[in-house]
Amino acid sequence: MAQTEKKAGLLRRTSSSKKPLKEKVLLMYEDIFTEDPTKSNPRFWDELFLMKVNLEHLEGKLEALDGDEVVKIRDNINSLFHHCVQALAEEHQIKVVNALQTLCALFRGVHQKNKSATGFDIINMLMGFDKAELRMKELMESLDSLLCGDGSESLKSLCLKLLLCLVTVTDNISQNTILEYVMINSIFEAILQILSDVSSRARHGYDAVVLLALLVNYRKYESVNPYIVKLSIVDDEPTLDGMGRVIHHALAEYNRQYKEKEEENQGGFFSTLTSMVGSMFIADADEKLSVQTNEAILLALYEAVHLNRNFITVLAQSHPEIDIATAPAVPIPASPTTPLGTTPPSLDMMNNPELPLDPNLQTSNLLITFLKYSSIVMQDTKDEHRLNSARLCLIILTCIAEPMRHRKKAVDKSIPSRPLVCAVLDLMVEFIVTHMMKEFPMDLYVRCVQIIHKLICYQKKCRVRIHYTWRELWSALINLLKFLLSNETSLLSKHNIFQLALQVVNLFNMFITYGDTFLPTPSSYDELYYEIIRMHQVFDNLYCMVLRVSANAGPWKEPASKVTQALVNARAIINHFNPKIESYATVNHISQLSEDQVLEVVRTNYDTLTLKLQDGLDQFERYSEQPREAGFFKELVRSISLNVRKNVSLSTMSQDVLLKEFSSIS
């Protein structure tokens, strides 16, 4: 205020009532909002784009318009939009910068003004119905040329910021009618070019990947989306690898931030004990480590895995060198108000090695990085946001785990000591044993068990024998059944626990029926029987419970009956071996048998055991986004859109930096 008064005081003393002088660009905006500006100045449009844009003022003017004013100056707004698009073809780079930023203000200001208006009204106000198709074609062609050309990297960044601004101006992307023109005039190839080039990917990869993920979700359930079609058939290895690297670095940055915060909170002691998936689960810790999750990059990973069958090979590729670190750094203004995990990883982060799986191993493998990310997210699912994040992680793992996604085994150049599937199973086991709590995340448990089932189906189908500590999985599953039994009343008031119980029992049926085709050794099969016999009380109690429920009329009669039928083989094993174990103990005068003695009884009595062959154990419902997951993804994309809109606003490149770059005046 004092500065304003001082400026006013510089005017003639007799004119103290006059308003302070305005910068020229504001006066030019006033002309646009009152009359045809070219009447008094034929060179108005040439001069306007040489002026530094005042984004806040222009957006505010648009938002403040009333209905009559909108009608009155619509032609001027149309003309401003038209000249912005024309200016993108100018050789004078400052004009291009100012035109891009003016377009950003136009899109935001008009949408803020017309939140309740139809998309057609907004298009009419911005471009005019009769010219909309032509204007958007020109705009998209200019943006495509700028993104694919050899010009300034700052301009490319600004083009992507403008596109992100355009895509996210509405809360619901699918209600943004202007995006119809972005569907018709595709920039898909420009995005792929950015991702396939090392230098370009370093500077713009994050924005490009997020933009693609959002465009894929435009009316994806209502019409043919060309971005979905094109993404599904990409088979260019450098492009897919580039997309994977961008996603990998963003997830690695989250893991790095978490690790730093963990060490800060716990003095580094706890981190020395953690493994990739294991002790990172501290669901009951008094103090949670609040690092915000990055759903935008998770959505990009989901769409890549879900839509493109070729992307699955990218997940397990090791990258001995992180190429983004080698690119020249571009100054990025700090945004201290931006939450962790919602912005692209900084370039200097790329110089840091990825978090180790163990003290002796470093990795830059996308799947392992994603599993570590998931293990962190899943440790606390009590608030809705993190619950949804964990759900998205499990959906991604579901897509990865489907057998149809696996390719024929290639010739191994160097055989790893432990297959990646073991890490996935570790993560599932850890989730099972750490989330048996009052606010039981039933949906996540169902997905978790389904992932295990799909992995085992693939093993059975391909007769792959994995050396895994299956006993830990069996123990976790039995403890889950025990938890369901102990909390029957409270859980049944909210969930169909019989659905989950049936899935768990059928996992055991898979091992019982087909275990000889995929368990690593005959002794593993013996250990399965030992575990069932050792924990027979849980199976007995479960049978009594489902028998009781299925005997009464009620909503749970049918699902409980299915569990009763599924338990037939587990009960047959228990009823067959228990008497023989007791007899062995009596004959040999042993009060308590050792594990080896029980296993010996099991091995010598297989021949007389009768089991029932159950149909469909190795069948599962393939993942389908529509209709089951459609509601979840609609809300997820809405949340991401709001977040991206906020961050685009916060991180738009400084005008001063841009103008200095393109100005001949040092």
Short mmCIF file of N, CA and C in Angstrom, two decimals, residues 287-411:
data_model
loop_
_atom_site.label_atom_id
_atom_site.label_comp_id
_atom_site.label_asym_id
_atom_site.label_seq_id
_atom_site.Cartn_x
_atom_site.Cartn_y
_atom_site.Cartn_z
N GLU A 287 3.49 -43.74 15.50
CA GLU A 287 3.66 -42.55 14.68
C GLU A 287 3.84 -42.94 13.23
N LYS A 288 2.87 -42.61 12.39
CA LYS A 288 2.94 -42.97 10.97
C LYS A 288 3.85 -42.00 10.22
N LEU A 289 4.51 -42.53 9.21
CA LEU A 289 5.38 -41.70 8.37
C LEU A 289 4.55 -41.17 7.22
N SER A 290 4.23 -39.89 7.27
CA SER A 290 3.29 -39.32 6.31
C SER A 290 4.00 -38.80 5.07
N VAL A 291 4.19 -39.69 4.10
CA VAL A 291 4.68 -39.30 2.78
C VAL A 291 3.53 -39.54 1.82
N GLN A 292 3.07 -38.47 1.17
CA GLN A 292 1.88 -38.60 0.34
C GLN A 292 2.14 -39.45 -0.88
N THR A 293 1.17 -40.27 -1.19
CA THR A 293 1.29 -41.20 -2.31
C THR A 293 1.13 -40.49 -3.65
N ASN A 294 1.53 -41.18 -4.72
CA ASN A 294 1.51 -40.58 -6.05
C ASN A 294 0.58 -41.39 -6.96
N GLU A 295 -0.72 -41.09 -6.88
CA GLU A 295 -1.69 -41.86 -7.66
C GLU A 295 -1.57 -41.59 -9.16
N ALA A 296 -1.10 -40.40 -9.54
CA ALA A 296 -0.99 -40.09 -10.97
C ALA A 296 -0.02 -41.06 -11.66
N ILE A 297 1.12 -41.29 -11.03
CA ILE A 297 2.10 -42.19 -11.64
C ILE A 297 1.65 -43.63 -11.52
N LEU A 298 0.93 -43.97 -10.44
CA LEU A 298 0.36 -45.32 -10.32
C LEU A 298 -0.67 -45.57 -11.41
N LEU A 299 -1.48 -44.56 -11.72
CA LEU A 299 -2.46 -44.69 -12.79
C LEU A 299 -1.76 -44.95 -14.12
N ALA A 300 -0.66 -44.24 -14.35
CA ALA A 300 0.10 -44.45 -15.58
C ALA A 300 0.63 -45.88 -15.66
N LEU A 301 1.13 -46.40 -14.54
CA LEU A 301 1.62 -47.78 -14.50
C LEU A 301 0.48 -48.75 -14.75
N TYR A 302 -0.65 -48.49 -14.12
CA TYR A 302 -1.82 -49.37 -14.32
C TYR A 302 -2.23 -49.42 -15.79
N GLU A 303 -2.37 -48.26 -16.42
CA GLU A 303 -2.82 -48.24 -17.81
C GLU A 303 -1.82 -48.95 -18.72
N ALA A 304 -0.53 -48.78 -18.44
CA ALA A 304 0.49 -49.44 -19.26
C ALA A 304 0.40 -50.96 -19.12
N VAL A 305 0.29 -51.43 -17.88
CA VAL A 305 0.22 -52.88 -17.63
C VAL A 305 -1.09 -53.46 -18.14
N HIS A 306 -2.17 -52.73 -17.91
CA HIS A 306 -3.51 -53.22 -18.26
C HIS A 306 -3.75 -53.24 -19.76
N LEU A 307 -3.30 -52.19 -20.45
CA LEU A 307 -3.64 -52.04 -21.87
C LEU A 307 -2.60 -52.65 -22.80
N ASN A 308 -1.34 -52.62 -22.41
CA ASN A 308 -0.30 -53.00 -23.36
C ASN A 308 0.39 -54.30 -22.93
N ARG A 309 0.15 -55.36 -23.66
CA ARG A 309 0.71 -56.67 -23.29
C ARG A 309 2.23 -56.69 -23.42
N ASN A 310 2.79 -55.77 -24.20
CA ASN A 310 4.24 -55.73 -24.37
C ASN A 310 4.95 -55.08 -23.18
N PHE A 311 4.20 -54.28 -22.41
CA PHE A 311 4.83 -53.54 -21.31
C PHE A 311 5.27 -54.47 -20.19
N ILE A 312 4.66 -55.65 -20.11
CA ILE A 312 4.97 -56.57 -19.02
C ILE A 312 6.45 -56.91 -18.99
N THR A 313 7.11 -56.92 -20.18
CA THR A 313 8.53 -57.26 -20.23
C THR A 313 9.40 -56.15 -19.64
N VAL A 314 8.86 -54.94 -19.60
CA VAL A 314 9.62 -53.80 -19.05
C VAL A 314 9.77 -53.92 -17.54
N LEU A 315 8.81 -54.57 -16.89
CA LEU A 315 8.78 -54.61 -15.42
C LEU A 315 10.02 -55.23 -14.82
N ALA A 316 10.54 -56.25 -15.47
CA ALA A 316 11.65 -56.99 -14.88
C ALA A 316 13.01 -56.62 -15.45
N GLN A 317 13.05 -55.62 -16.30
CA GLN A 317 14.34 -55.23 -16.89
C GLN A 317 15.17 -54.46 -15.87
N SER A 318 16.42 -54.86 -15.77
CA SER A 318 17.35 -54.15 -14.88
C SER A 318 18.03 -53.04 -15.66
N HIS A 319 18.20 -51.91 -15.01
CA HIS A 319 18.84 -50.76 -15.64
C HIS A 319 20.13 -50.45 -14.88
N PRO A 320 21.28 -50.92 -15.39
CA PRO A 320 22.53 -50.67 -14.66
C PRO A 320 22.87 -49.20 -14.53
N GLU A 321 22.40 -48.38 -15.49
CA GLU A 321 22.64 -46.94 -15.42
C GLU A 321 21.31 -46.22 -15.48
N ILE A 322 21.15 -45.19 -14.66
CA ILE A 322 19.92 -44.41 -14.66
C ILE A 322 20.14 -43.22 -15.58
N ASP A 323 19.58 -43.32 -16.79
CA ASP A 323 19.93 -42.34 -17.82
C ASP A 323 19.49 -40.93 -17.52
N ILE A 324 18.45 -40.75 -16.72
CA ILE A 324 17.95 -39.40 -16.47
C ILE A 324 19.00 -38.56 -15.75
N ALA A 325 19.84 -39.21 -14.98
CA ALA A 325 20.86 -38.47 -14.24
C ALA A 325 21.91 -37.86 -15.16
N THR A 326 22.05 -38.46 -16.35
CA THR A 326 23.11 -37.99 -17.24
C THR A 326 22.70 -36.78 -18.06
N ALA A 327 21.41 -36.46 -18.07
CA ALA A 327 20.94 -35.33 -18.86
C ALA A 327 21.27 -34.02 -18.15
N PRO A 328 21.52 -32.96 -18.92
CA PRO A 328 21.78 -31.65 -18.30
C PRO A 328 20.61 -31.21 -17.45
N ALA A 329 20.90 -30.70 -16.29
CA ALA A 329 19.84 -30.29 -15.38
C ALA A 329 19.18 -29.02 -15.87
N VAL A 330 17.86 -28.95 -15.68
CA VAL A 330 17.11 -27.75 -16.02
C VAL A 330 16.61 -27.14 -14.72
N PRO A 331 16.82 -25.85 -14.49
CA PRO A 331 16.37 -25.25 -13.23
C PRO A 331 14.87 -25.41 -13.06
N ILE A 332 14.47 -25.91 -11.91
CA ILE A 332 13.05 -26.09 -11.61
C ILE A 332 12.74 -25.28 -10.36
N PRO A 333 11.83 -24.31 -10.47
CA PRO A 333 11.50 -23.51 -9.29
C PRO A 333 10.98 -24.38 -8.17
N ALA A 334 11.41 -24.09 -6.96
CA ALA A 334 10.94 -24.86 -5.81
C ALA A 334 9.48 -24.57 -5.54
N SER A 335 8.76 -25.61 -5.13
CA SER A 335 7.34 -25.46 -4.77
C SER A 335 7.13 -26.05 -3.40
N PRO A 336 7.47 -25.32 -2.36
CA PRO A 336 7.43 -25.89 -1.01
C PRO A 336 6.05 -26.30 -0.56
N THR A 337 5.01 -25.74 -1.20
CA THR A 337 3.65 -26.09 -0.78
C THR A 337 3.15 -27.35 -1.45
N THR A 338 3.91 -27.90 -2.38
CA THR A 338 3.48 -29.10 -3.08
C THR A 338 3.74 -30.33 -2.22
N PRO A 339 2.72 -31.21 -2.02
CA PRO A 339 2.90 -32.38 -1.16
C PRO A 339 3.95 -33.32 -1.74
N LEU A 340 4.60 -34.05 -0.87
CA LEU A 340 5.56 -35.04 -1.31
C LEU A 340 4.86 -36.09 -2.16
N GLY A 341 5.54 -36.54 -3.19
CA GLY A 341 5.00 -37.62 -4.00
C GLY A 341 4.03 -37.20 -5.07
N THR A 342 3.76 -35.90 -5.21
CA THR A 342 2.79 -35.47 -6.22
C THR A 342 3.45 -34.72 -7.36
N THR A 343 4.75 -34.49 -7.26
CA THR A 343 5.45 -33.79 -8.32
C THR A 343 6.50 -34.71 -8.94
N PRO A 344 6.98 -34.39 -10.15
CA PRO A 344 7.99 -35.24 -10.76
C PRO A 344 9.26 -35.26 -9.94
N PRO A 345 9.98 -36.38 -9.97
CA PRO A 345 11.22 -36.46 -9.21
C PRO A 345 12.24 -35.46 -9.72
N SER A 346 12.97 -34.85 -8.81
CA SER A 346 13.98 -33.88 -9.22
C SER A 346 15.12 -34.61 -9.92
N LEU A 347 15.79 -33.89 -10.81
CA LEU A 347 16.83 -34.53 -11.61
C LEU A 347 18.01 -34.97 -10.76
N ASP A 348 18.32 -34.22 -9.70
CA ASP A 348 19.47 -34.62 -8.90
C ASP A 348 19.19 -35.90 -8.12
N MET A 349 17.90 -36.21 -7.92
CA MET A 349 17.55 -37.47 -7.26
C MET A 349 18.05 -38.66 -8.04
N MET A 350 18.11 -38.51 -9.37
CA MET A 350 18.46 -39.65 -10.21
C MET A 350 19.90 -40.12 -9.98
N ASN A 351 20.70 -39.28 -9.35
CA ASN A 351 22.08 -39.68 -9.08
C ASN A 351 22.17 -40.64 -7.90
N ASN A 352 21.08 -40.70 -7.10
CA ASN A 352 21.10 -41.57 -5.93
C ASN A 352 20.77 -43.00 -6.33
N PRO A 353 21.43 -44.00 -5.77
CA PRO A 353 21.09 -45.38 -6.08
C PRO A 353 19.73 -45.72 -5.51
N GLU A 354 19.07 -46.69 -6.12
CA GLU A 354 17.77 -47.15 -5.64
C GLU A 354 17.94 -47.82 -4.27
N LEU A 355 16.89 -47.82 -3.50
CA LEU A 355 16.94 -48.47 -2.19
C LEU A 355 17.30 -49.94 -2.36
N PRO A 356 18.14 -50.49 -1.52
CA PRO A 356 18.54 -51.88 -1.71
C PRO A 356 17.47 -52.86 -1.26
N LEU A 357 17.43 -54.00 -1.94
CA LEU A 357 16.58 -55.10 -1.49
C LEU A 357 17.14 -55.66 -0.19
N ASP A 358 18.44 -55.76 -0.14
CA ASP A 358 19.13 -56.19 1.07
C ASP A 358 20.46 -55.45 1.09
N PRO A 359 21.21 -55.54 2.17
CA PRO A 359 22.44 -54.75 2.27
C PRO A 359 23.44 -55.00 1.15
N ASN A 360 23.34 -56.12 0.46
CA ASN A 360 24.33 -56.46 -0.55
C ASN A 360 23.84 -56.27 -1.98
N LEU A 361 22.63 -55.77 -2.17
CA LEU A 361 22.05 -55.73 -3.51
C LEU A 361 21.44 -54.38 -3.81
N GLN A 362 21.77 -53.81 -4.96
CA GLN A 362 21.16 -52.58 -5.46
C GLN A 362 20.32 -52.94 -6.68
N THR A 363 19.27 -52.24 -6.89
CA THR A 363 18.43 -52.55 -8.05
C THR A 363 17.79 -51.30 -8.62
N SER A 364 17.53 -51.34 -9.91
CA SER A 364 16.72 -50.30 -10.52
C SER A 364 15.67 -50.98 -11.39
N ASN A 365 15.11 -52.05 -10.83
CA ASN A 365 14.09 -52.85 -11.50
C ASN A 365 12.72 -52.29 -11.16
N LEU A 366 11.89 -52.04 -12.18
CA LEU A 366 10.59 -51.39 -11.96
C LEU A 366 9.68 -52.21 -11.06
N LEU A 367 9.61 -53.52 -11.26
CA LEU A 367 8.70 -54.34 -10.46
C LEU A 367 9.10 -54.33 -8.99
N ILE A 368 10.40 -54.49 -8.72
CA ILE A 368 10.84 -54.46 -7.32
C ILE A 368 10.58 -53.10 -6.69
N THR A 369 10.86 -52.04 -7.44
CA THR A 369 10.61 -50.69 -6.93
C THR A 369 9.12 -50.50 -6.63
N PHE A 370 8.28 -51.01 -7.52
CA PHE A 370 6.84 -50.93 -7.30
C PHE A 370 6.41 -51.75 -6.09
N LEU A 371 6.99 -52.93 -5.91
CA LEU A 371 6.65 -53.76 -4.75
C LEU A 371 7.04 -53.06 -3.45
N LYS A 372 8.19 -52.40 -3.47
CA LYS A 372 8.61 -51.66 -2.28
C LYS A 372 7.66 -50.49 -2.01
N TYR A 373 7.29 -49.81 -3.08
CA TYR A 373 6.32 -48.72 -2.95
C TYR A 373 5.02 -49.26 -2.35
N SER A 374 4.56 -50.39 -2.87
CA SER A 374 3.32 -50.99 -2.38
C SER A 374 3.43 -51.38 -0.92
N SER A 375 4.59 -51.92 -0.53
CA SER A 375 4.76 -52.35 0.86
C SER A 375 4.67 -51.18 1.82
N ILE A 376 5.15 -50.00 1.36
CA ILE A 376 5.06 -48.80 2.20
C ILE A 376 3.61 -48.33 2.28
N VAL A 377 2.96 -48.27 1.13
CA VAL A 377 1.57 -47.78 1.09
C VAL A 377 0.65 -48.68 1.91
N MET A 378 0.89 -49.98 1.84
CA MET A 378 -0.02 -50.93 2.48
C MET A 378 0.13 -51.01 3.99
N GLN A 379 1.19 -50.42 4.53
CA GLN A 379 1.38 -50.56 5.97
C GLN A 379 0.32 -49.81 6.77
N ASP A 380 -0.31 -48.82 6.18
CA ASP A 380 -1.35 -48.07 6.90
C ASP A 380 -2.51 -47.82 5.94
N THR A 381 -3.58 -48.58 6.11
CA THR A 381 -4.74 -48.45 5.22
C THR A 381 -5.97 -47.94 5.97
N LYS A 382 -5.73 -47.26 7.08
CA LYS A 382 -6.87 -46.85 7.90
C LYS A 382 -7.58 -45.61 7.37
N ASP A 383 -6.87 -44.74 6.65
CA ASP A 383 -7.59 -43.60 6.06
C ASP A 383 -7.93 -43.93 4.61
N GLU A 384 -9.00 -43.33 4.12
CA GLU A 384 -9.57 -43.70 2.82
C GLU A 384 -8.59 -43.48 1.68
N HIS A 385 -7.81 -42.41 1.76
CA HIS A 385 -6.87 -42.11 0.68
C HIS A 385 -5.85 -43.22 0.51
N ARG A 386 -5.24 -43.64 1.61
CA ARG A 386 -4.22 -44.69 1.53
C ARG A 386 -4.85 -46.05 1.24
N LEU A 387 -6.08 -46.24 1.69
CA LEU A 387 -6.79 -47.47 1.36
C LEU A 387 -6.97 -47.58 -0.15
N ASN A 388 -7.35 -46.47 -0.78
CA ASN A 388 -7.52 -46.47 -2.24
C ASN A 388 -6.19 -46.67 -2.96
N SER A 389 -5.12 -46.11 -2.38
CA SER A 389 -3.80 -46.30 -2.97
C SER A 389 -3.41 -47.77 -2.92
N ALA A 390 -3.65 -48.40 -1.78
CA ALA A 390 -3.33 -49.83 -1.64
C ALA A 390 -4.19 -50.65 -2.60
N ARG A 391 -5.43 -50.25 -2.76
CA ARG A 391 -6.32 -50.95 -3.69
C ARG A 391 -5.78 -50.88 -5.12
N LEU A 392 -5.31 -49.69 -5.50
CA LEU A 392 -4.76 -49.53 -6.85
C LEU A 392 -3.51 -50.39 -7.03
N CYS A 393 -2.66 -50.44 -6.00
CA CYS A 393 -1.47 -51.29 -6.07
C CYS A 393 -1.86 -52.75 -6.29
N LEU A 394 -2.88 -53.22 -5.58
CA LEU A 394 -3.30 -54.61 -5.71
C LEU A 394 -3.95 -54.87 -7.06
N ILE A 395 -4.65 -53.87 -7.60
CA ILE A 395 -5.23 -54.02 -8.94
C ILE A 395 -4.10 -54.17 -9.97
N ILE A 396 -3.06 -53.38 -9.82
CA ILE A 396 -1.91 -53.47 -10.74
C ILE A 396 -1.27 -54.86 -10.64
N LEU A 397 -1.10 -55.34 -9.40
CA LEU A 397 -0.53 -56.67 -9.21
C LEU A 397 -1.43 -57.76 -9.79
N THR A 398 -2.74 -57.53 -9.71
CA THR A 398 -3.69 -58.48 -10.30
C THR A 398 -3.46 -58.59 -11.81
N CYS A 399 -3.30 -57.44 -12.46
CA CYS A 399 -3.05 -57.44 -13.90
C CYS A 399 -1.72 -58.12 -14.23
N ILE A 400 -0.71 -57.86 -13.41
CA ILE A 400 0.60 -58.46 -13.65
C ILE A 400 0.56 -59.97 -13.47
N ALA A 401 -0.25 -60.43 -12.49
CA ALA A 401 -0.25 -61.84 -12.12
C ALA A 401 -1.01 -62.75 -13.08
N GLU A 402 -1.83 -62.18 -13.95
CA GLU A 402 -2.65 -63.04 -14.82
C GLU A 402 -1.75 -63.83 -15.77
N PRO A 403 -1.94 -65.13 -15.82
CA PRO A 403 -1.09 -65.98 -16.68
C PRO A 403 -0.99 -65.52 -18.12
N MET A 404 -2.07 -64.97 -18.66
CA MET A 404 -2.04 -64.55 -20.05
C MET A 404 -1.00 -63.45 -20.28
N ARG A 405 -0.56 -62.84 -19.20
CA ARG A 405 0.42 -61.77 -19.32
C ARG A 405 1.85 -62.31 -19.44
N HIS A 406 2.04 -63.57 -19.10
CA HIS A 406 3.40 -64.11 -19.11
C HIS A 406 3.77 -64.56 -20.52
N ARG A 407 5.02 -64.35 -20.85
CA ARG A 407 5.52 -64.79 -22.15
C ARG A 407 6.35 -66.04 -21.98
N LYS A 408 6.69 -66.67 -23.11
CA LYS A 408 7.56 -67.84 -23.05
C LYS A 408 8.91 -67.44 -22.47
N LYS A 409 9.46 -68.36 -21.73
CA LYS A 409 10.72 -68.08 -21.04
C LYS A 409 11.84 -67.89 -22.04
N ALA A 410 12.55 -66.79 -21.92
CA ALA A 410 13.69 -66.53 -22.80
C ALA A 410 14.93 -67.21 -22.23
N VAL A 411 15.96 -67.31 -23.05
CA VAL A 411 17.21 -67.90 -22.59
C VAL A 411 17.83 -66.97 -21.56
#
